[in-house]
Amino acid sequence: MDDVLPTLLAFGSDGRLLAGAIGVVLLLIGARLYSLAVMAPGFLLGVFATALALDEYGRKFDELMRLGILVVAGSIGAFISTRIEQLAVRLCGSLVVAATTHAILPLVWPKAPWFAAPAAGFVGLLLFPSLYRRLLPLITSAVGAIAIAWAASAETNLLLISGLTVLGAAIQLGTGGRSRKSE
């Protein structure tokens, strides 16, 4: 038991072990745990940003202190994510639909009016919350895959991230990985 803590601290003090563990849970059962699916992006963002800051400015902290700082920063990010959940889902939908329309519409309708993308964004703002629940297995798998890739120091390996996303979505959909939260 005396050997476990130093080993855990050595691997966990940069946040990669923590992010990887959350990534595996999100990849496999993220849509079933809706609260985790809402909190995890904020938690991971807090861990990622703090890990970068600690690498730059926190060299004087020992491993246990670094791990504690990462957990606190991640917890703050998770708390913020739960508070702005509906706003974040709606803004995400608006941006996804507007950006997709902006990219695809010129191919289909070259003389599309300037307001087509903002109008599509408004539609996304209204409709995405219902789509978000249906796409939750894919979304949680993608976030989990990104966390796992970062934990493995392979955050630029798009093939790994894509493969894990597809694998995770297939596992979640195959096991009925829909959210059980009702609205």
PDB file of C-alpha atoms in Angstrom:
ATOM      1  CA  MET A   1       0.000   0.000   0.000  1.00  0.00           C
ATOM      2  CA  ASP A   2       2.931   2.311   0.610  1.00  0.00           C
ATOM      3  CA  ASP A   3       3.934   2.021  -3.054  1.00  0.00           C
ATOM      4  CA  VAL A   4       0.493   2.834  -4.455  1.00  0.00           C
ATOM      5  CA  LEU A   5       0.203   6.475  -3.356  1.00  0.00           C
ATOM      6  CA  PRO A   6       3.539   7.666  -4.809  1.00  0.00           C
ATOM      7  CA  THR A   7       2.773   5.862  -8.077  1.00  0.00           C
ATOM      8  CA  LEU A   8      -0.721   7.345  -8.225  1.00  0.00           C
ATOM      9  CA  LEU A   9       0.590  10.820  -7.470  1.00  0.00           C
ATOM     10  CA  ALA A  10       3.325  10.504 -10.092  1.00  0.00           C
ATOM     11  CA  PHE A  11       0.782   9.632 -12.790  1.00  0.00           C
ATOM     12  CA  GLY A  12      -2.046  11.812 -11.507  1.00  0.00           C
ATOM     13  CA  SER A  13      -0.388  15.104 -10.678  1.00  0.00           C
ATOM     14  CA  ASP A  14      -0.729  16.437 -14.218  1.00  0.00           C
ATOM     15  CA  GLY A  15      -4.435  15.585 -14.392  1.00  0.00           C
ATOM     16  CA  ARG A  16      -4.125  13.032 -17.176  1.00  0.00           C
ATOM     17  CA  LEU A  17      -5.110  10.040 -15.032  1.00  0.00           C
ATOM     18  CA  LEU A  18      -8.140  11.913 -13.715  1.00  0.00           C
ATOM     19  CA  ALA A  19      -9.180  13.047 -17.203  1.00  0.00           C
ATOM     20  CA  GLY A  20      -8.611   9.569 -18.616  1.00  0.00           C
ATOM     21  CA  ALA A  21     -10.797   7.948 -15.959  1.00  0.00           C
ATOM     22  CA  ILE A  22     -13.633  10.398 -16.604  1.00  0.00           C
ATOM     23  CA  GLY A  23     -13.122   9.893 -20.331  1.00  0.00           C
ATOM     24  CA  VAL A  24     -13.571   6.124 -20.037  1.00  0.00           C
ATOM     25  CA  VAL A  25     -16.798   6.548 -18.046  1.00  0.00           C
ATOM     26  CA  LEU A  26     -18.150   9.078 -20.548  1.00  0.00           C
ATOM     27  CA  LEU A  27     -17.137   6.913 -23.486  1.00  0.00           C
ATOM     28  CA  LEU A  28     -18.895   3.816 -22.191  1.00  0.00           C
ATOM     29  CA  ILE A  29     -21.934   5.022 -20.203  1.00  0.00           C
ATOM     30  CA  GLY A  30     -21.974   8.826 -20.432  1.00  0.00           C
ATOM     31  CA  ALA A  31     -25.502   9.147 -21.802  1.00  0.00           C
ATOM     32  CA  ARG A  32     -26.930   7.045 -18.968  1.00  0.00           C
ATOM     33  CA  LEU A  33     -25.419   9.397 -16.411  1.00  0.00           C
ATOM     34  CA  TYR A  34     -26.940  12.677 -17.579  1.00  0.00           C
ATOM     35  CA  SER A  35     -25.655  14.687 -14.616  1.00  0.00           C
ATOM     36  CA  LEU A  36     -22.134  13.467 -15.310  1.00  0.00           C
ATOM     37  CA  ALA A  37     -22.597  14.275 -18.990  1.00  0.00           C
ATOM     38  CA  VAL A  38     -23.485  17.853 -18.038  1.00  0.00           C
ATOM     39  CA  MET A  39     -20.716  18.275 -15.453  1.00  0.00           C
ATOM     40  CA  ALA A  40     -17.883  16.453 -17.227  1.00  0.00           C
ATOM     41  CA  PRO A  41     -17.072  19.040 -19.924  1.00  0.00           C
ATOM     42  CA  GLY A  42     -16.768  21.769 -17.281  1.00  0.00           C
ATOM     43  CA  PHE A  43     -14.730  19.505 -15.023  1.00  0.00           C
ATOM     44  CA  LEU A  44     -12.411  18.515 -17.864  1.00  0.00           C
ATOM     45  CA  LEU A  45     -12.045  22.123 -19.029  1.00  0.00           C
ATOM     46  CA  GLY A  46     -11.104  23.124 -15.482  1.00  0.00           C
ATOM     47  CA  VAL A  47      -8.552  20.297 -15.297  1.00  0.00           C
ATOM     48  CA  PHE A  48      -7.114  21.005 -18.775  1.00  0.00           C
ATOM     49  CA  ALA A  49      -6.763  24.756 -18.220  1.00  0.00           C
ATOM     50  CA  THR A  50      -5.342  24.366 -14.724  1.00  0.00           C
ATOM     51  CA  ALA A  51      -2.891  21.675 -15.860  1.00  0.00           C
ATOM     52  CA  LEU A  52      -1.583  24.058 -18.514  1.00  0.00           C
ATOM     53  CA  ALA A  53      -1.308  26.878 -15.983  1.00  0.00           C
ATOM     54  CA  LEU A  54       0.430  24.641 -13.440  1.00  0.00           C
ATOM     55  CA  ASP A  55       2.890  23.434 -16.070  1.00  0.00           C
ATOM     56  CA  GLU A  56       3.759  27.045 -16.781  1.00  0.00           C
ATOM     57  CA  TYR A  57       3.598  28.636 -13.322  1.00  0.00           C
ATOM     58  CA  GLY A  58       3.151  25.915 -10.697  1.00  0.00           C
ATOM     59  CA  ARG A  59       6.466  24.120 -10.714  1.00  0.00           C
ATOM     60  CA  LYS A  60       7.001  24.772  -7.001  1.00  0.00           C
ATOM     61  CA  PHE A  61       3.980  22.679  -5.934  1.00  0.00           C
ATOM     62  CA  ASP A  62       4.454  19.042  -4.968  1.00  0.00           C
ATOM     63  CA  GLU A  63       2.383  16.310  -6.646  1.00  0.00           C
ATOM     64  CA  LEU A  64      -0.297  16.076  -3.963  1.00  0.00           C
ATOM     65  CA  MET A  65      -0.861  19.845  -4.002  1.00  0.00           C
ATOM     66  CA  ARG A  66      -1.048  19.863  -7.822  1.00  0.00           C
ATOM     67  CA  LEU A  67      -3.601  17.041  -7.779  1.00  0.00           C
ATOM     68  CA  GLY A  68      -5.671  18.886  -5.172  1.00  0.00           C
ATOM     69  CA  ILE A  69      -5.590  22.089  -7.232  1.00  0.00           C
ATOM     70  CA  LEU A  70      -6.675  20.147 -10.330  1.00  0.00           C
ATOM     71  CA  VAL A  71      -9.596  18.528  -8.493  1.00  0.00           C
ATOM     72  CA  VAL A  72     -10.755  21.882  -7.078  1.00  0.00           C
ATOM     73  CA  ALA A  73     -10.487  23.593 -10.485  1.00  0.00           C
ATOM     74  CA  GLY A  74     -12.365  20.739 -12.122  1.00  0.00           C
ATOM     75  CA  SER A  75     -15.064  20.873  -9.450  1.00  0.00           C
ATOM     76  CA  ILE A  76     -15.535  24.599 -10.039  1.00  0.00           C
ATOM     77  CA  GLY A  77     -15.865  23.923 -13.775  1.00  0.00           C
ATOM     78  CA  ALA A  78     -18.418  21.174 -13.108  1.00  0.00           C
ATOM     79  CA  PHE A  79     -20.444  23.494 -10.867  1.00  0.00           C
ATOM     80  CA  ILE A  80     -20.491  26.214 -13.527  1.00  0.00           C
ATOM     81  CA  SER A  81     -21.549  23.669 -16.158  1.00  0.00           C
ATOM     82  CA  THR A  82     -24.564  22.621 -14.118  1.00  0.00           C
ATOM     83  CA  ARG A  83     -25.615  26.232 -13.577  1.00  0.00           C
ATOM     84  CA  ILE A  84     -25.541  27.192 -17.249  1.00  0.00           C
ATOM     85  CA  GLU A  85     -26.726  23.866 -18.685  1.00  0.00           C
ATOM     86  CA  GLN A  86     -29.729  25.069 -20.693  1.00  0.00           C
ATOM     87  CA  LEU A  87     -27.965  28.170 -21.980  1.00  0.00           C
ATOM     88  CA  ALA A  88     -24.954  26.133 -23.046  1.00  0.00           C
ATOM     89  CA  VAL A  89     -27.096  23.534 -24.845  1.00  0.00           C
ATOM     90  CA  ARG A  90     -29.049  26.218 -26.701  1.00  0.00           C
ATOM     91  CA  LEU A  91     -25.941  28.196 -27.692  1.00  0.00           C
ATOM     92  CA  CYS A  92     -24.222  25.030 -28.841  1.00  0.00           C
ATOM     93  CA  GLY A  93     -27.222  24.165 -31.006  1.00  0.00           C
ATOM     94  CA  SER A  94     -27.378  27.643 -32.437  1.00  0.00           C
ATOM     95  CA  LEU A  95     -23.709  27.650 -33.363  1.00  0.00           C
ATOM     96  CA  VAL A  96     -23.733  24.116 -34.791  1.00  0.00           C
ATOM     97  CA  VAL A  97     -26.761  24.749 -37.002  1.00  0.00           C
ATOM     98  CA  ALA A  98     -25.605  28.220 -38.116  1.00  0.00           C
ATOM     99  CA  ALA A  99     -22.077  27.027 -38.918  1.00  0.00           C
ATOM    100  CA  THR A 100     -23.357  23.978 -40.786  1.00  0.00           C
ATOM    101  CA  THR A 101     -25.781  26.125 -42.771  1.00  0.00           C
ATOM    102  CA  HIS A 102     -23.049  28.651 -43.525  1.00  0.00           C
ATOM    103  CA  ALA A 103     -20.775  25.879 -44.826  1.00  0.00           C
ATOM    104  CA  ILE A 104     -23.323  23.851 -46.820  1.00  0.00           C
ATOM    105  CA  LEU A 105     -25.861  26.400 -48.106  1.00  0.00           C
ATOM    106  CA  PRO A 106     -23.571  28.008 -50.742  1.00  0.00           C
ATOM    107  CA  LEU A 107     -23.102  24.576 -52.312  1.00  0.00           C
ATOM    108  CA  VAL A 108     -26.848  24.044 -52.620  1.00  0.00           C
ATOM    109  CA  TRP A 109     -28.097  27.612 -53.067  1.00  0.00           C
ATOM    110  CA  PRO A 110     -25.286  29.905 -54.292  1.00  0.00           C
ATOM    111  CA  LYS A 111     -27.383  33.081 -54.030  1.00  0.00           C
ATOM    112  CA  ALA A 112     -28.684  32.425 -50.537  1.00  0.00           C
ATOM    113  CA  PRO A 113     -29.638  35.563 -48.604  1.00  0.00           C
ATOM    114  CA  TRP A 114     -27.237  36.868 -45.978  1.00  0.00           C
ATOM    115  CA  PHE A 115     -29.670  36.133 -43.161  1.00  0.00           C
ATOM    116  CA  ALA A 116     -29.945  32.390 -43.919  1.00  0.00           C
ATOM    117  CA  ALA A 117     -27.230  31.320 -41.456  1.00  0.00           C
ATOM    118  CA  PRO A 118     -28.461  33.543 -38.582  1.00  0.00           C
ATOM    119  CA  ALA A 119     -32.027  32.321 -39.206  1.00  0.00           C
ATOM    120  CA  ALA A 120     -30.821  28.723 -39.126  1.00  0.00           C
ATOM    121  CA  GLY A 121     -28.961  29.540 -35.912  1.00  0.00           C
ATOM    122  CA  PHE A 122     -32.199  30.787 -34.382  1.00  0.00           C
ATOM    123  CA  VAL A 123     -33.926  27.550 -35.393  1.00  0.00           C
ATOM    124  CA  GLY A 124     -31.044  25.630 -33.810  1.00  0.00           C
ATOM    125  CA  LEU A 125     -31.465  27.683 -30.657  1.00  0.00           C
ATOM    126  CA  LEU A 126     -35.051  26.481 -30.408  1.00  0.00           C
ATOM    127  CA  LEU A 127     -34.703  22.876 -31.592  1.00  0.00           C
ATOM    128  CA  PHE A 128     -31.296  21.693 -30.399  1.00  0.00           C
ATOM    129  CA  PRO A 129     -32.302  20.920 -26.781  1.00  0.00           C
ATOM    130  CA  SER A 130     -34.576  18.121 -28.023  1.00  0.00           C
ATOM    131  CA  LEU A 131     -31.898  16.871 -30.450  1.00  0.00           C
ATOM    132  CA  TYR A 132     -29.252  17.111 -27.750  1.00  0.00           C
ATOM    133  CA  ARG A 133     -30.911  14.346 -25.751  1.00  0.00           C
ATOM    134  CA  ARG A 134     -31.061  12.083 -28.801  1.00  0.00           C
ATOM    135  CA  LEU A 135     -27.441  12.787 -29.711  1.00  0.00           C
ATOM    136  CA  LEU A 136     -26.186  12.402 -26.148  1.00  0.00           C
ATOM    137  CA  PRO A 137     -24.489   9.014 -26.743  1.00  0.00           C
ATOM    138  CA  LEU A 138     -22.486  10.522 -29.609  1.00  0.00           C
ATOM    139  CA  ILE A 139     -21.698  13.735 -27.722  1.00  0.00           C
ATOM    140  CA  THR A 140     -20.577  11.981 -24.526  1.00  0.00           C
ATOM    141  CA  SER A 141     -18.519   9.506 -26.556  1.00  0.00           C
ATOM    142  CA  ALA A 142     -16.755  12.366 -28.333  1.00  0.00           C
ATOM    143  CA  VAL A 143     -15.981  14.192 -25.079  1.00  0.00           C
ATOM    144  CA  GLY A 144     -14.787  10.927 -23.521  1.00  0.00           C
ATOM    145  CA  ALA A 145     -12.593  10.179 -26.544  1.00  0.00           C
ATOM    146  CA  ILE A 146     -10.996  13.626 -26.355  1.00  0.00           C
ATOM    147  CA  ALA A 147     -10.312  13.168 -22.628  1.00  0.00           C
ATOM    148  CA  ILE A 148      -8.781   9.726 -23.205  1.00  0.00           C
ATOM    149  CA  ALA A 149      -6.630  11.036 -26.054  1.00  0.00           C
ATOM    150  CA  TRP A 150      -5.376  13.884 -23.857  1.00  0.00           C
ATOM    151  CA  ALA A 151      -4.651  11.455 -21.033  1.00  0.00           C
ATOM    152  CA  ALA A 152      -2.622   9.331 -23.464  1.00  0.00           C
ATOM    153  CA  SER A 153      -0.763  12.419 -24.794  1.00  0.00           C
ATOM    154  CA  ALA A 154      -2.342  11.790 -28.200  1.00  0.00           C
ATOM    155  CA  GLU A 155      -4.672  14.780 -28.385  1.00  0.00           C
ATOM    156  CA  THR A 156      -3.732  15.433 -32.034  1.00  0.00           C
ATOM    157  CA  ASN A 157      -4.460  11.863 -33.178  1.00  0.00           C
ATOM    158  CA  LEU A 158      -7.768  12.384 -34.977  1.00  0.00           C
ATOM    159  CA  LEU A 159      -7.966   8.737 -36.028  1.00  0.00           C
ATOM    160  CA  LEU A 160      -7.812   7.639 -32.373  1.00  0.00           C
ATOM    161  CA  ILE A 161     -10.407  10.208 -31.313  1.00  0.00           C
ATOM    162  CA  SER A 162     -12.733   9.315 -34.198  1.00  0.00           C
ATOM    163  CA  GLY A 163     -12.368   5.596 -33.584  1.00  0.00           C
ATOM    164  CA  LEU A 164     -13.030   5.917 -29.864  1.00  0.00           C
ATOM    165  CA  THR A 165     -16.032   8.155 -30.543  1.00  0.00           C
ATOM    166  CA  VAL A 166     -17.577   5.640 -32.935  1.00  0.00           C
ATOM    167  CA  LEU A 167     -16.778   2.744 -30.591  1.00  0.00           C
ATOM    168  CA  GLY A 168     -18.241   4.540 -27.569  1.00  0.00           C
ATOM    169  CA  ALA A 169     -21.388   5.601 -29.427  1.00  0.00           C
ATOM    170  CA  ALA A 170     -21.871   2.038 -30.690  1.00  0.00           C
ATOM    171  CA  ILE A 171     -21.473   0.631 -27.178  1.00  0.00           C
ATOM    172  CA  GLN A 172     -23.858   3.182 -25.673  1.00  0.00           C
ATOM    173  CA  LEU A 173     -26.472   2.735 -28.383  1.00  0.00           C
ATOM    174  CA  GLY A 174     -26.081  -1.037 -28.249  1.00  0.00           C
ATOM    175  CA  THR A 175     -26.718  -1.079 -24.518  1.00  0.00           C
ATOM    176  CA  GLY A 176     -29.585   1.411 -24.649  1.00  0.00           C
ATOM    177  CA  GLY A 177     -27.457   4.366 -23.576  1.00  0.00           C
ATOM    178  CA  ARG A 178     -30.111   7.028 -23.562  1.00  0.00           C
ATOM    179  CA  SER A 179     -30.575   9.492 -20.770  1.00  0.00           C
ATOM    180  CA  ARG A 180     -33.224   8.522 -18.246  1.00  0.00           C
ATOM    181  CA  LYS A 181     -33.909  12.087 -17.166  1.00  0.00           C
ATOM    182  CA  SER A 182     -37.391  13.172 -18.182  1.00  0.00           C
ATOM    183  CA  GLU A 183     -38.463  16.650 -19.041  1.00  0.00           C
TER     184      GLU A 183
END
